[in-house]
Coordinates of C-alpha atoms and ligand atoms in Angstrom, one line a residue:
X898 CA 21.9 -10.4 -19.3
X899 CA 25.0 -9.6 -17.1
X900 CA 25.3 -13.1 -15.9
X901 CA 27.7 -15.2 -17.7
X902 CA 26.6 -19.0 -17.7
X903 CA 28.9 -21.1 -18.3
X904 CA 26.7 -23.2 -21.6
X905 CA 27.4 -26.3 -20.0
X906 CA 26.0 -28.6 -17.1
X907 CA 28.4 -30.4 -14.5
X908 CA 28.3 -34.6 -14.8
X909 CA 31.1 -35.1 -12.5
X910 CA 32.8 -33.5 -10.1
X911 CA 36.0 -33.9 -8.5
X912 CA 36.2 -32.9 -5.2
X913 CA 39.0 -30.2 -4.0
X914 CA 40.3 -30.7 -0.8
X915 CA 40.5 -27.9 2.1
X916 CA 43.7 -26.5 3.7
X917 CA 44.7 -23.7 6.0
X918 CA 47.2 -21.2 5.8
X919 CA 49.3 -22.8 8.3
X920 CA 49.3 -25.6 6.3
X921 CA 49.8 -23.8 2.8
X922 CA 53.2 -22.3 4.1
X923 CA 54.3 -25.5 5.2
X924 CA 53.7 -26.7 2.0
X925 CA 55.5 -23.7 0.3
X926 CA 58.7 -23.8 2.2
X927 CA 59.0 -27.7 1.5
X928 CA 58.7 -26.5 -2.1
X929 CA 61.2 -23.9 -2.2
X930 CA 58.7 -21.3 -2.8
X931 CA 58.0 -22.6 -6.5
X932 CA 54.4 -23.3 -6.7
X933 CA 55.4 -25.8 -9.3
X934 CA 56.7 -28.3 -6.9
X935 CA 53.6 -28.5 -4.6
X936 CA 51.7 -31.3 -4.4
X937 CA 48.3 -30.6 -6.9
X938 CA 46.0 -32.2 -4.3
X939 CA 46.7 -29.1 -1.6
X940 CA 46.0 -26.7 -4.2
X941 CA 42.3 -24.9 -3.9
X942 CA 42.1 -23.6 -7.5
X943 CA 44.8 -24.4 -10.0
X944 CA 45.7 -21.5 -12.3
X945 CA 49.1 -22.7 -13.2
X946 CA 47.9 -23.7 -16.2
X947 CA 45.3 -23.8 -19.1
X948 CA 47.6 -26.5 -21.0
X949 CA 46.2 -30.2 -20.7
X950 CA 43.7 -28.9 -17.6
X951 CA 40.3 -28.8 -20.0
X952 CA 37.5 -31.0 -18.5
X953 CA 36.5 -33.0 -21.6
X954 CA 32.8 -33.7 -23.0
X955 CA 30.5 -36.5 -23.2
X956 CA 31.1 -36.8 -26.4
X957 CA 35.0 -36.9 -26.0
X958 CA 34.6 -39.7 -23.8
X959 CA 32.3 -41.4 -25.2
X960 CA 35.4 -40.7 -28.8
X961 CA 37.5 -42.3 -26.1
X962 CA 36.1 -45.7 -25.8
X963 CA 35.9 -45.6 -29.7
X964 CA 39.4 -45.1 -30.4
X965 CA 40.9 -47.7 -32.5
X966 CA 44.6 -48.9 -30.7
X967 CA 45.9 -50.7 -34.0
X968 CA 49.2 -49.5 -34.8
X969 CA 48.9 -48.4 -38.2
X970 CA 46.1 -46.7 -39.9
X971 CA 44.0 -46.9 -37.2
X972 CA 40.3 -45.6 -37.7
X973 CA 40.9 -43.0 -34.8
X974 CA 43.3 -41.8 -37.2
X975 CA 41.8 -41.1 -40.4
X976 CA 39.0 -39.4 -38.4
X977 CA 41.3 -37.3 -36.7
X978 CA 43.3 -36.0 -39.9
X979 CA 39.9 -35.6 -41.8
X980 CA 39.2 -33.1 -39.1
X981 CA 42.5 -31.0 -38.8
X982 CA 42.3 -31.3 -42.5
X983 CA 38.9 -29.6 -42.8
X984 CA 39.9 -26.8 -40.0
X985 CA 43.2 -26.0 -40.9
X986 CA 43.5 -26.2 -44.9
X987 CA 47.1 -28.1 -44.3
X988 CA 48.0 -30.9 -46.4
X989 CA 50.5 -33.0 -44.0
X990 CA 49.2 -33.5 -40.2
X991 CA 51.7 -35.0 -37.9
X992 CA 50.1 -36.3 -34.8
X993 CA 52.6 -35.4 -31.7
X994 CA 52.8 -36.3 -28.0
X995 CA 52.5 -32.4 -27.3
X996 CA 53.3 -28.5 -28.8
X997 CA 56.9 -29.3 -27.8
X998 CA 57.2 -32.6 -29.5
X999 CA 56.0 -30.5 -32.5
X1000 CA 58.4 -27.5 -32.3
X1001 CA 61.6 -30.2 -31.4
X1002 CA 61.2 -31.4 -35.2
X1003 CA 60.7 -28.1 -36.7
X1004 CA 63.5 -26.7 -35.0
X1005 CA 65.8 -29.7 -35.4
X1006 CA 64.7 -29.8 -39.8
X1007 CA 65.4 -25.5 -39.7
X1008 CA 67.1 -24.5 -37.1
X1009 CA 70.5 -24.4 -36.7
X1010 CA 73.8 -22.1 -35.6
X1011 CA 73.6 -19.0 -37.2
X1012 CA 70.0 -19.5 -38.1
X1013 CA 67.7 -16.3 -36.5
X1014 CA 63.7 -17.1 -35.7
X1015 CA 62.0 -14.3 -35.2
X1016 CA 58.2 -14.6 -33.5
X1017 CA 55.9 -11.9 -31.9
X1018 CA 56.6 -13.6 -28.8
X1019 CA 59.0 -16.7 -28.5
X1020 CA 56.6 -19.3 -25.6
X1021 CA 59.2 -20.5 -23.6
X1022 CA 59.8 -24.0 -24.7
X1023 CA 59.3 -22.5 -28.5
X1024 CA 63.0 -20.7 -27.3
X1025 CA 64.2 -23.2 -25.6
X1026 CA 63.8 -25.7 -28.6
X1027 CA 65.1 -23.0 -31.3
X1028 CA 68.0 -22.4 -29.2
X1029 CA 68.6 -26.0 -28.2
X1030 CA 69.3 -26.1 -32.2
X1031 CA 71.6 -23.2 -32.6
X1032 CA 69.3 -20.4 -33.7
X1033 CA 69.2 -17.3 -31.7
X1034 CA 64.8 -16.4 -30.8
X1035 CA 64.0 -13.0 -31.5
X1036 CA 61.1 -11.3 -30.1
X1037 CA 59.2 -9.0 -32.6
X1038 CA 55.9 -8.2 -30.6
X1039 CA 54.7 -4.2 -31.3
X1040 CA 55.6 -1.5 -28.8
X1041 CA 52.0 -1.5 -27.6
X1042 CA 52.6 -5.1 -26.4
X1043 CA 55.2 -4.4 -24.3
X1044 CA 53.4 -1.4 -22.1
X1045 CA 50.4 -3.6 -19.4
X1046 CA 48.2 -0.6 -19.1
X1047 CA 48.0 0.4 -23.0
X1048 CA 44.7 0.0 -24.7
X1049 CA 45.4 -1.8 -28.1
X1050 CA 42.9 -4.7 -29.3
X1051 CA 45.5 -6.8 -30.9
X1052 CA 48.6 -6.2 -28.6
X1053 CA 49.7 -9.8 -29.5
X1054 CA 50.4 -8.1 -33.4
X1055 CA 53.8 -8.5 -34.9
X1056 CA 56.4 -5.3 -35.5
X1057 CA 56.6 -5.8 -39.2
X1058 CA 59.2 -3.1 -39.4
X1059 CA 60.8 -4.6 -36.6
X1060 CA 60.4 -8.0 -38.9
X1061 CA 61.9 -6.3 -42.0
X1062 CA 64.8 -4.5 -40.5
X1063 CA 65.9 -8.2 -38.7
X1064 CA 65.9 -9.6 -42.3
X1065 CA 67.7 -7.1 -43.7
X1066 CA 70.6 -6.9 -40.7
X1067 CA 71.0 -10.9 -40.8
X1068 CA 70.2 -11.7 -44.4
X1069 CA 67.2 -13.5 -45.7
X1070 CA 69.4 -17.0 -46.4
X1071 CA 69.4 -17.0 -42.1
X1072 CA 65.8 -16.8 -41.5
X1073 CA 64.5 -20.3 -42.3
X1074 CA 61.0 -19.3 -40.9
X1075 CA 59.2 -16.7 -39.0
X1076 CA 56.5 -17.5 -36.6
X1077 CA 53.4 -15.9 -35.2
X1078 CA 52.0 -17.1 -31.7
X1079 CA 48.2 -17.3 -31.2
X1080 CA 47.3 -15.7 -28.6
X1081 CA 50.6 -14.6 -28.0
X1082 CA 51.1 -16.1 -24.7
X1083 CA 54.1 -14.9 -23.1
X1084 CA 52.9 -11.2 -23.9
X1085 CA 49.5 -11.3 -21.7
X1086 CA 47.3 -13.9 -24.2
X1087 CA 47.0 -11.2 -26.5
X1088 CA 45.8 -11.2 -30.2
X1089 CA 47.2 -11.3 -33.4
X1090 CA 44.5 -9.9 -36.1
X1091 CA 43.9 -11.1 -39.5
X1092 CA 45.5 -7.8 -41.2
X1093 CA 48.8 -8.3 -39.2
X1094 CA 49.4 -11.7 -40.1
X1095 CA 49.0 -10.4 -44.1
X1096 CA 51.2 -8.0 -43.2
X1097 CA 53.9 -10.3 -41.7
X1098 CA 52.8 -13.1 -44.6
X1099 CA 53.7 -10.2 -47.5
X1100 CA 57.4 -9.1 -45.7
X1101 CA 58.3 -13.1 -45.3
X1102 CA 56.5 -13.5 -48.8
X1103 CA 58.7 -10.9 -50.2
X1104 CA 62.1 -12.9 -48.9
X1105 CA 61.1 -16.8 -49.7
X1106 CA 60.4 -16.7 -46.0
X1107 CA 58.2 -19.7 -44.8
X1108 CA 55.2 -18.3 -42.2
X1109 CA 54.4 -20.6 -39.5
X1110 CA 52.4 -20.2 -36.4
X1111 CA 52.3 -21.2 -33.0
X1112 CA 48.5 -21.5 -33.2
X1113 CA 47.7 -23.4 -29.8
X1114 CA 44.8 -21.0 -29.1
X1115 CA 43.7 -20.5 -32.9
X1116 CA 40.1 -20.6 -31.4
X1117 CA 40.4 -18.2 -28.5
X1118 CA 43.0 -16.1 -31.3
X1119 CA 39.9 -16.0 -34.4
X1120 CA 36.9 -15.3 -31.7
X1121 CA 38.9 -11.8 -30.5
X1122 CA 39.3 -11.1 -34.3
X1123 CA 35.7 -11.2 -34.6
X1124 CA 34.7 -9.2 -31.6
X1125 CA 37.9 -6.7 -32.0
X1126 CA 38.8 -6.4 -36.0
X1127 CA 37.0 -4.4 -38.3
X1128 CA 34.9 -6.1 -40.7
X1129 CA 35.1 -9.5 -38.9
X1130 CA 31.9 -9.3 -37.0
X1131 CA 29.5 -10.9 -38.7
X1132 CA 31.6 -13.9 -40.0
X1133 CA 31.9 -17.5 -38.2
X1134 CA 34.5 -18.4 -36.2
X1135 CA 35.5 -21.7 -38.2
X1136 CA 36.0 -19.1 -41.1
X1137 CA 38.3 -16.9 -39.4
X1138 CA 40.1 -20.1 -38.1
X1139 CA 40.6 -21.3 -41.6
X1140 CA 41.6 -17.6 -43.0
X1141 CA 44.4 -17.5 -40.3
X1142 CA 45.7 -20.9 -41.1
X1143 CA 45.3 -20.1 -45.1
X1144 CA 48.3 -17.1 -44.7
X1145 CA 50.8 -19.7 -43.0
X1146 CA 53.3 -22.0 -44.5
X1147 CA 52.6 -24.5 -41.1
X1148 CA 52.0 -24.5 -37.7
X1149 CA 52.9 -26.2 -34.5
X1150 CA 49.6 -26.9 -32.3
X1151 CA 49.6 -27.6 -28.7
X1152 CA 46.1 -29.3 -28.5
X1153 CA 46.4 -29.1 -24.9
X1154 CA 44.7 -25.6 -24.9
X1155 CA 42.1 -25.2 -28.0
X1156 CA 42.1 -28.4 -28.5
X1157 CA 40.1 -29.1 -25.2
X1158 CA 42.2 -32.4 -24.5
X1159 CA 44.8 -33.5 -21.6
X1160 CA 47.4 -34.1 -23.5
X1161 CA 48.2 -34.3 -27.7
X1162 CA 49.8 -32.3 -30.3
X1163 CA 49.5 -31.3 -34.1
X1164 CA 52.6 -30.4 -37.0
X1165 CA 51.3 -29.3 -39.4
X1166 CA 53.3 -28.4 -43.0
X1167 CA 52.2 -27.7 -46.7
X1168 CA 55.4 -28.2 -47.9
X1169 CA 56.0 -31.8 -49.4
X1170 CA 59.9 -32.5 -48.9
X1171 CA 59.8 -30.8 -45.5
X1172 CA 56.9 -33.0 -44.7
X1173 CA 59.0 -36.2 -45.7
X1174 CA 62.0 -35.5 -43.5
X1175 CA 59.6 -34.4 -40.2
X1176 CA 58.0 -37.6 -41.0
X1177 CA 61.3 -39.2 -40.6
X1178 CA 61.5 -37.6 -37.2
X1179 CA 58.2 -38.3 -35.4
X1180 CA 59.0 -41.9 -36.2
X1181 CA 62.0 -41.7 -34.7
X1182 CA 60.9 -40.2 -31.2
X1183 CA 57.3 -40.1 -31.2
X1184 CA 56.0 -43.3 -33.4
X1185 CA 54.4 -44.0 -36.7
X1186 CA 52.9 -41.5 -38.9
X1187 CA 49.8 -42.6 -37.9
X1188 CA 49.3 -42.0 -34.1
X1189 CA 53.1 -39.7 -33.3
X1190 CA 53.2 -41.0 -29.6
X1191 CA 49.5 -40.6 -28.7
X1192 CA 47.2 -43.9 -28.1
X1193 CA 43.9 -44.0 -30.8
X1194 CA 41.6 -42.6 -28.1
X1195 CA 43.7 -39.3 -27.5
X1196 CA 43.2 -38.8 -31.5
X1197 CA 39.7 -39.3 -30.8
X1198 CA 39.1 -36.8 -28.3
X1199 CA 41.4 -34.7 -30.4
X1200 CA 38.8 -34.8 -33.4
X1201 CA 36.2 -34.3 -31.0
X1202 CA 37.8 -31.8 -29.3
X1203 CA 39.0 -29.6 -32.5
X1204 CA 35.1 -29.3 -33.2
X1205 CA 33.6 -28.5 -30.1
X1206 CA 36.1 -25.8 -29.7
X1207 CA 34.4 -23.8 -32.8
X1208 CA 30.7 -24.1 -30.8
X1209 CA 30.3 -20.0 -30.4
X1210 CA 28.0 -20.1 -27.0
X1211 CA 31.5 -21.8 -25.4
X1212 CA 34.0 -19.3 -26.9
X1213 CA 31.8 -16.5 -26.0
X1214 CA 31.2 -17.6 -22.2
X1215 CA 34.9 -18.5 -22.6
X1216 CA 36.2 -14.8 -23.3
X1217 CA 33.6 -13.4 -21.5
X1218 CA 34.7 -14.6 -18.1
X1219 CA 38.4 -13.8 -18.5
X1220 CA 37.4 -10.5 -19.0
X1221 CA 35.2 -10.4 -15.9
X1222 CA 38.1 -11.6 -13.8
X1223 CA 39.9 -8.5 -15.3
X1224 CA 37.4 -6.6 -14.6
X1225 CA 36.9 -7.6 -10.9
X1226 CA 40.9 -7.0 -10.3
X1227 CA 41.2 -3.8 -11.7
X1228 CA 37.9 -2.8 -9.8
X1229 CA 39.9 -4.7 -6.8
X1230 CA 43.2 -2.5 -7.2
X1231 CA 45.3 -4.8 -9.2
X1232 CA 47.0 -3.6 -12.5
X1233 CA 46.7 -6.5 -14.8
X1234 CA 47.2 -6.5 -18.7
X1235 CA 44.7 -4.3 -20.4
X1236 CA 42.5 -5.6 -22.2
X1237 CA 42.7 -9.5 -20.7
X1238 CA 43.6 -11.5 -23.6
X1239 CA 42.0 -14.9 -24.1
X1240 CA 43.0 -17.8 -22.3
X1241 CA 44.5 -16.0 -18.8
X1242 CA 44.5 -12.6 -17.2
X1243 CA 47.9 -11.4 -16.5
X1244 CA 48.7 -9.3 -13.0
X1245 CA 51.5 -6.1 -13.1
X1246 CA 53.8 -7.8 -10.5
X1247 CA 56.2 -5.2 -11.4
X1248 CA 54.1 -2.2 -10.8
X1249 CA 51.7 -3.9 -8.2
X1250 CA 54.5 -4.6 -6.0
X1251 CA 57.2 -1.7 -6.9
X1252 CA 59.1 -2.3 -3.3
X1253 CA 60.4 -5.7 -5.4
X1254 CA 63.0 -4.8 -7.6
X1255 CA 63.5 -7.4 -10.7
X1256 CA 66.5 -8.7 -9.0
X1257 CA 64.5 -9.9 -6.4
X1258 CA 61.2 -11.4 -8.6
X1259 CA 58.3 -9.7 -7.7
X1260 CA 56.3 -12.3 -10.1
X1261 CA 56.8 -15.4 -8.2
X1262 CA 57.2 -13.0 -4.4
X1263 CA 53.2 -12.8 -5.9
X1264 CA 52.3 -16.3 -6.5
X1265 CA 54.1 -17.5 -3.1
X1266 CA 51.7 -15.0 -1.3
X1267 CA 48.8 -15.5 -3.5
X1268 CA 49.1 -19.3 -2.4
X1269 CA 49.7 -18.8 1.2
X1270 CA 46.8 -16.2 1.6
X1271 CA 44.4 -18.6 -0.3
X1272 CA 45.6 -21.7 -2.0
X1273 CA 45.2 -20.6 -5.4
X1274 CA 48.7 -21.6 -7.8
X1275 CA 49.8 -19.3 -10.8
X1276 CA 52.9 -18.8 -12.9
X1277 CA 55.7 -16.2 -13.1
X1278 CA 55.8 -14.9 -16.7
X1279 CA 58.8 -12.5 -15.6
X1280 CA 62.5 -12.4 -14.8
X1281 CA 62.2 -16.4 -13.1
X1282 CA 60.8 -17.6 -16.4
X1283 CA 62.7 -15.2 -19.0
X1284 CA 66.0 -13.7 -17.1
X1285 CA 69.3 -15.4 -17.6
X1286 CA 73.3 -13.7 -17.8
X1287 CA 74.6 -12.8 -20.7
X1288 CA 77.2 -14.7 -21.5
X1289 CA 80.1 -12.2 -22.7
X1290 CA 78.9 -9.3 -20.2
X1291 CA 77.9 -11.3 -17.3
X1292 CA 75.4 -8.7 -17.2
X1293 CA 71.1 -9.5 -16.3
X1294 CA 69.3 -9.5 -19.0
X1295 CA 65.7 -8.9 -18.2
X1296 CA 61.9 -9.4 -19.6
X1297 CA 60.3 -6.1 -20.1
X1298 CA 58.0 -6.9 -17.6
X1299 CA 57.4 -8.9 -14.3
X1300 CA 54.0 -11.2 -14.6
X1301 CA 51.8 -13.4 -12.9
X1302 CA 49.3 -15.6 -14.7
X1303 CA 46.2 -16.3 -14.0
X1304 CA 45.3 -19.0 -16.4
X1305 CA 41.9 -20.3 -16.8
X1306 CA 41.2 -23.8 -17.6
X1307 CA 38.7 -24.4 -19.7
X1308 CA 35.5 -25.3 -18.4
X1309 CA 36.6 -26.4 -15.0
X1310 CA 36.0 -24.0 -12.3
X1311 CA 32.9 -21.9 -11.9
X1312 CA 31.8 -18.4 -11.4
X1313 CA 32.4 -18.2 -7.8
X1314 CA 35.6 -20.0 -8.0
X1315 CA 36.8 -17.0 -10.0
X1316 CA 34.8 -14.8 -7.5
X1317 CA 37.0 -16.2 -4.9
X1318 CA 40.2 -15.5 -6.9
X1319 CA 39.1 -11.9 -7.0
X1320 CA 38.4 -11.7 -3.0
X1321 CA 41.7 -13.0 -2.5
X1322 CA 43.9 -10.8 -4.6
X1323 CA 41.7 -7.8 -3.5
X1324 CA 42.8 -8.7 0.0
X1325 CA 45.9 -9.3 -0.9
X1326 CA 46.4 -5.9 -2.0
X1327 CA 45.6 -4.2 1.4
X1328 CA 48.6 -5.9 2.7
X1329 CA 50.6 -6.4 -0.4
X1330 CA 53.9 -3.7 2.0
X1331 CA 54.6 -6.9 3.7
X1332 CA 55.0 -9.4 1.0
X1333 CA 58.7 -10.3 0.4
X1334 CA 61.3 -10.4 -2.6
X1335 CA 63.0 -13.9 -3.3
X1336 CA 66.5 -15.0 -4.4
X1337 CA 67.6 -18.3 -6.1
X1338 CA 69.0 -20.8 -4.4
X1339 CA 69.4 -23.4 -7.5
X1340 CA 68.2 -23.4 -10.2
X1341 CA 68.9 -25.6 -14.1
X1342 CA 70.8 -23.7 -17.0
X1343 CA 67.2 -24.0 -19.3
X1344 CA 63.4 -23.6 -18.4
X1345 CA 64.6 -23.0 -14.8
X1346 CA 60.9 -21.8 -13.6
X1347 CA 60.2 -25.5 -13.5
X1348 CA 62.6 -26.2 -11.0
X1349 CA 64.3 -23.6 -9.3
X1350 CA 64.8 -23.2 -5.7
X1351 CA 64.2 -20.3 -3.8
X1352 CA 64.6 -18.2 -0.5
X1353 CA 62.8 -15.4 1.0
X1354 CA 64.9 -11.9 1.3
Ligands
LIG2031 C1 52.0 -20.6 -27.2 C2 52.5 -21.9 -26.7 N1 53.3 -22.6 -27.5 C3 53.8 -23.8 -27.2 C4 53.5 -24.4 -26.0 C5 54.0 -25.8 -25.7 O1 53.0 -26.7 -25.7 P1 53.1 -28.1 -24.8 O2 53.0 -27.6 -23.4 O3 51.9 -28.9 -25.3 O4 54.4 -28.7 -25.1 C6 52.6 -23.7 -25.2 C7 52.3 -24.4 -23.9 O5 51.8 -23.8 -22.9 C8 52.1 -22.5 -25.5 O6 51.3 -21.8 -24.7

């Protein structure tokens, strides 16, 4: 059958509220054309995100009014570690508020001036918290992942050459860990396979190099390994899950995505001492060992959550609808990021709107019309979220490419929702000559897409 259903029915609903046009660019001038300031409620369908934006289950909120709210060693807890236990192989789970939380103790334990941390793919607050410490984030994605319209089934993969030459340029001693995104998210949601990440493991293994990932979509990242990777077809899911986390050192989790919750956060660390000294941390700015800034019931929906992510109908239906949103904008004249990746589909702002030079962001030029036209809210993935000045030169330095996303929460909106999001881009297109560049106005030294103000040209 060609139909994808999604293998769920709908207990609740929330309604979303109508607006016009006229009243959607009202709304985008009071926000300085960043979708990121408009108010949620006058949004049609939110594709800003797929972090903290999962609808939950029944049984997640029935885990809710279960969880235990003692302080220490609650039950909500111990169920929760059992499970991360059992999934990821990892011998010390610190519970954290969110992915961040996670990456601002590993940074703040390795990092350092000096330091280099190389990734496929640095997410933005992964760079932001390895250069808040001192470190410089180097980007080590392969060549494929760099070019939108390649064909490549794992363009997420890490250049282990790339990975090699970096060590021996800066000297083993000032690598304190490499990482590995899953899905790599700032390079189109794309895949890392099974074979790369031995790869990687062997050239850090080779150097006393710890290997941690960034494994916020470990689910999305092990069902593409078995549809895409040799060999890999006929095994479960939970297996390639555990095989992924079995070549890493640790692993920061944002549970916000795979984890199918609104908000929560896993570290996770085989190393004893290292464990001892994050420990020290989270209690510091998160809370005890034992709950890291979340209340009983988030752990609970965690656990819950952890599990039901594994389920094989969802992951399926899952992928299977990004890809028909891909399908449906190439088929509607808009270049996106070949093959869509897992959790979003990523639009060529650059080459869909080449009368936009970088200078004048052709990414969020995109989502400002794209919200205007019909109420739907992306992200820039481009020269908003990753350009800056270079210091010493004073000269741009640029992303290799200019993005929108379109990121799909998970289990939220419907068939024809993403129907609609495909009618409206495809109409965009016929008129896309008139849509205009932008310039900032102000903007923050870091994470400036959050914030920043800007003007038409
Ligand atoms: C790959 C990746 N790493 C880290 C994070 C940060 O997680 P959080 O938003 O939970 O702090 C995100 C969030 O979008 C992400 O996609």
């Amino acid at each position: 059958m060609k139909t994808i259903i999604e293998p769920f029915r709908i207990k609740m609903v929330e309604p979303i509220r109508m607006t016009t046009p006229e009243e959607r660019d009202r709304l985008l001038r009071a926000a300085h054309f960043n979708p990121f300031l408009i108010p949620a409620e006058a949004v049609l369908i939110d594709l800003l995100t797929d972090s903290g934006t999962a609808a939950m289950s029944s049984e997640q909120w029935a885990g809710m009014l279960r969880g235990d709210e003692s302080y220490a060693g609650a039950k909500s807890w111990f169920r929760f570690e059992a499970v991360v236990k059992e999934l990821t192989g990892m011998p010390h789970v610190l519970p954290t508020h969110q992915g961040r939380a996670s990456e601002r103790i590993l940074f703040e334990l390795l990092g350092g001036r000096g330091k280099y941390v190389p990734n496929n793919t640095h997410f933005d607050t992964t760079r932001a918290n390895v250069e808040h410490s001192g470190a410089v984030a180097v980007d080590l994605v392969i060549e494929a992942g760099k070019h939108p319209r390649e064909r490549h089934p794992f363009k997420g993969n890490m250049d282990v050459d790339g990975l090699a030459a970096l060590i021996a340029k800066v000297g083993a001693e000032n690598v304190p860990l490499c990482m590995v995104t899953i899905t790599n998210n700032s390079g189109g949601g794309q895949p890392v396979s099974l074979e790369n990440l031995g790869a990687v493991r062997r050239v850090c293994d080779a150097h006393g190099i710890p290997l941690f990932l960034d494994a916020a979509r470990f689910a999305e990242n092990a069902c593409l390994i078995k549809m895409r990777e040799p060999g890999q077809r006929d095994r479960p899911v939970w297996q390639i899950v555990r095989d992924t986390f079995d070549l890493a050192d640790g692993a920061t989790i944002s549970a916000k995505k795979d984890g199918l919750v609104n908000i929560g956060g896993v570290l996770l660390m085989r190393d004893d001492k290292l464990a001892e000294r994050a420990n020290n941390l989270l209690i510091l700015t998160e809370g005890f060992v034992t709950y890291g800034g979340l209340a009983g019931r988030d752990l609970e929906a965690m656990a819950q959550g952890f599990r039901e992510v594994l389920d094989e109908d969802y992951l399926h239906y899952r992928l299977r609808s990004i890809e028909y949103l891909g399908e449906g904008l190439l088929k509607a004249g808009v270049p996106i990021i070949e093959p869509p990746g897992g959790h979003a589909v990523y639009i060529d702002a650059g080459e869909f709107l080449p009368h936009i030079p970088p200078e004048q962001f052709p990414g969020q030029a995109l989502l400002c019309a794209l919200y205007r036209h019909a109420g739907i809210r992306a992200v820039e993935i481009g020269s908003v979220m990753f350009g800056r000045t270079d210091s010493a030169t004073g000269q741009a330095i640029r992303p290799p490419m200019e993005l929108v996303r379109l990121a799909i929460p998970r289990r939220v909106y419907t068939q024809s929702h993403i129907d609609y999001v495909i009618e409206a881009l495809g109409e965009l297109a016929e008129t896309k000559d008139q849509i205009r560049g932008l310039c900032i106005v102000e903007a923050p030294p870091v994470l400036r897409h959050f914030t920043a103000k800007f003007a038409e040209v």
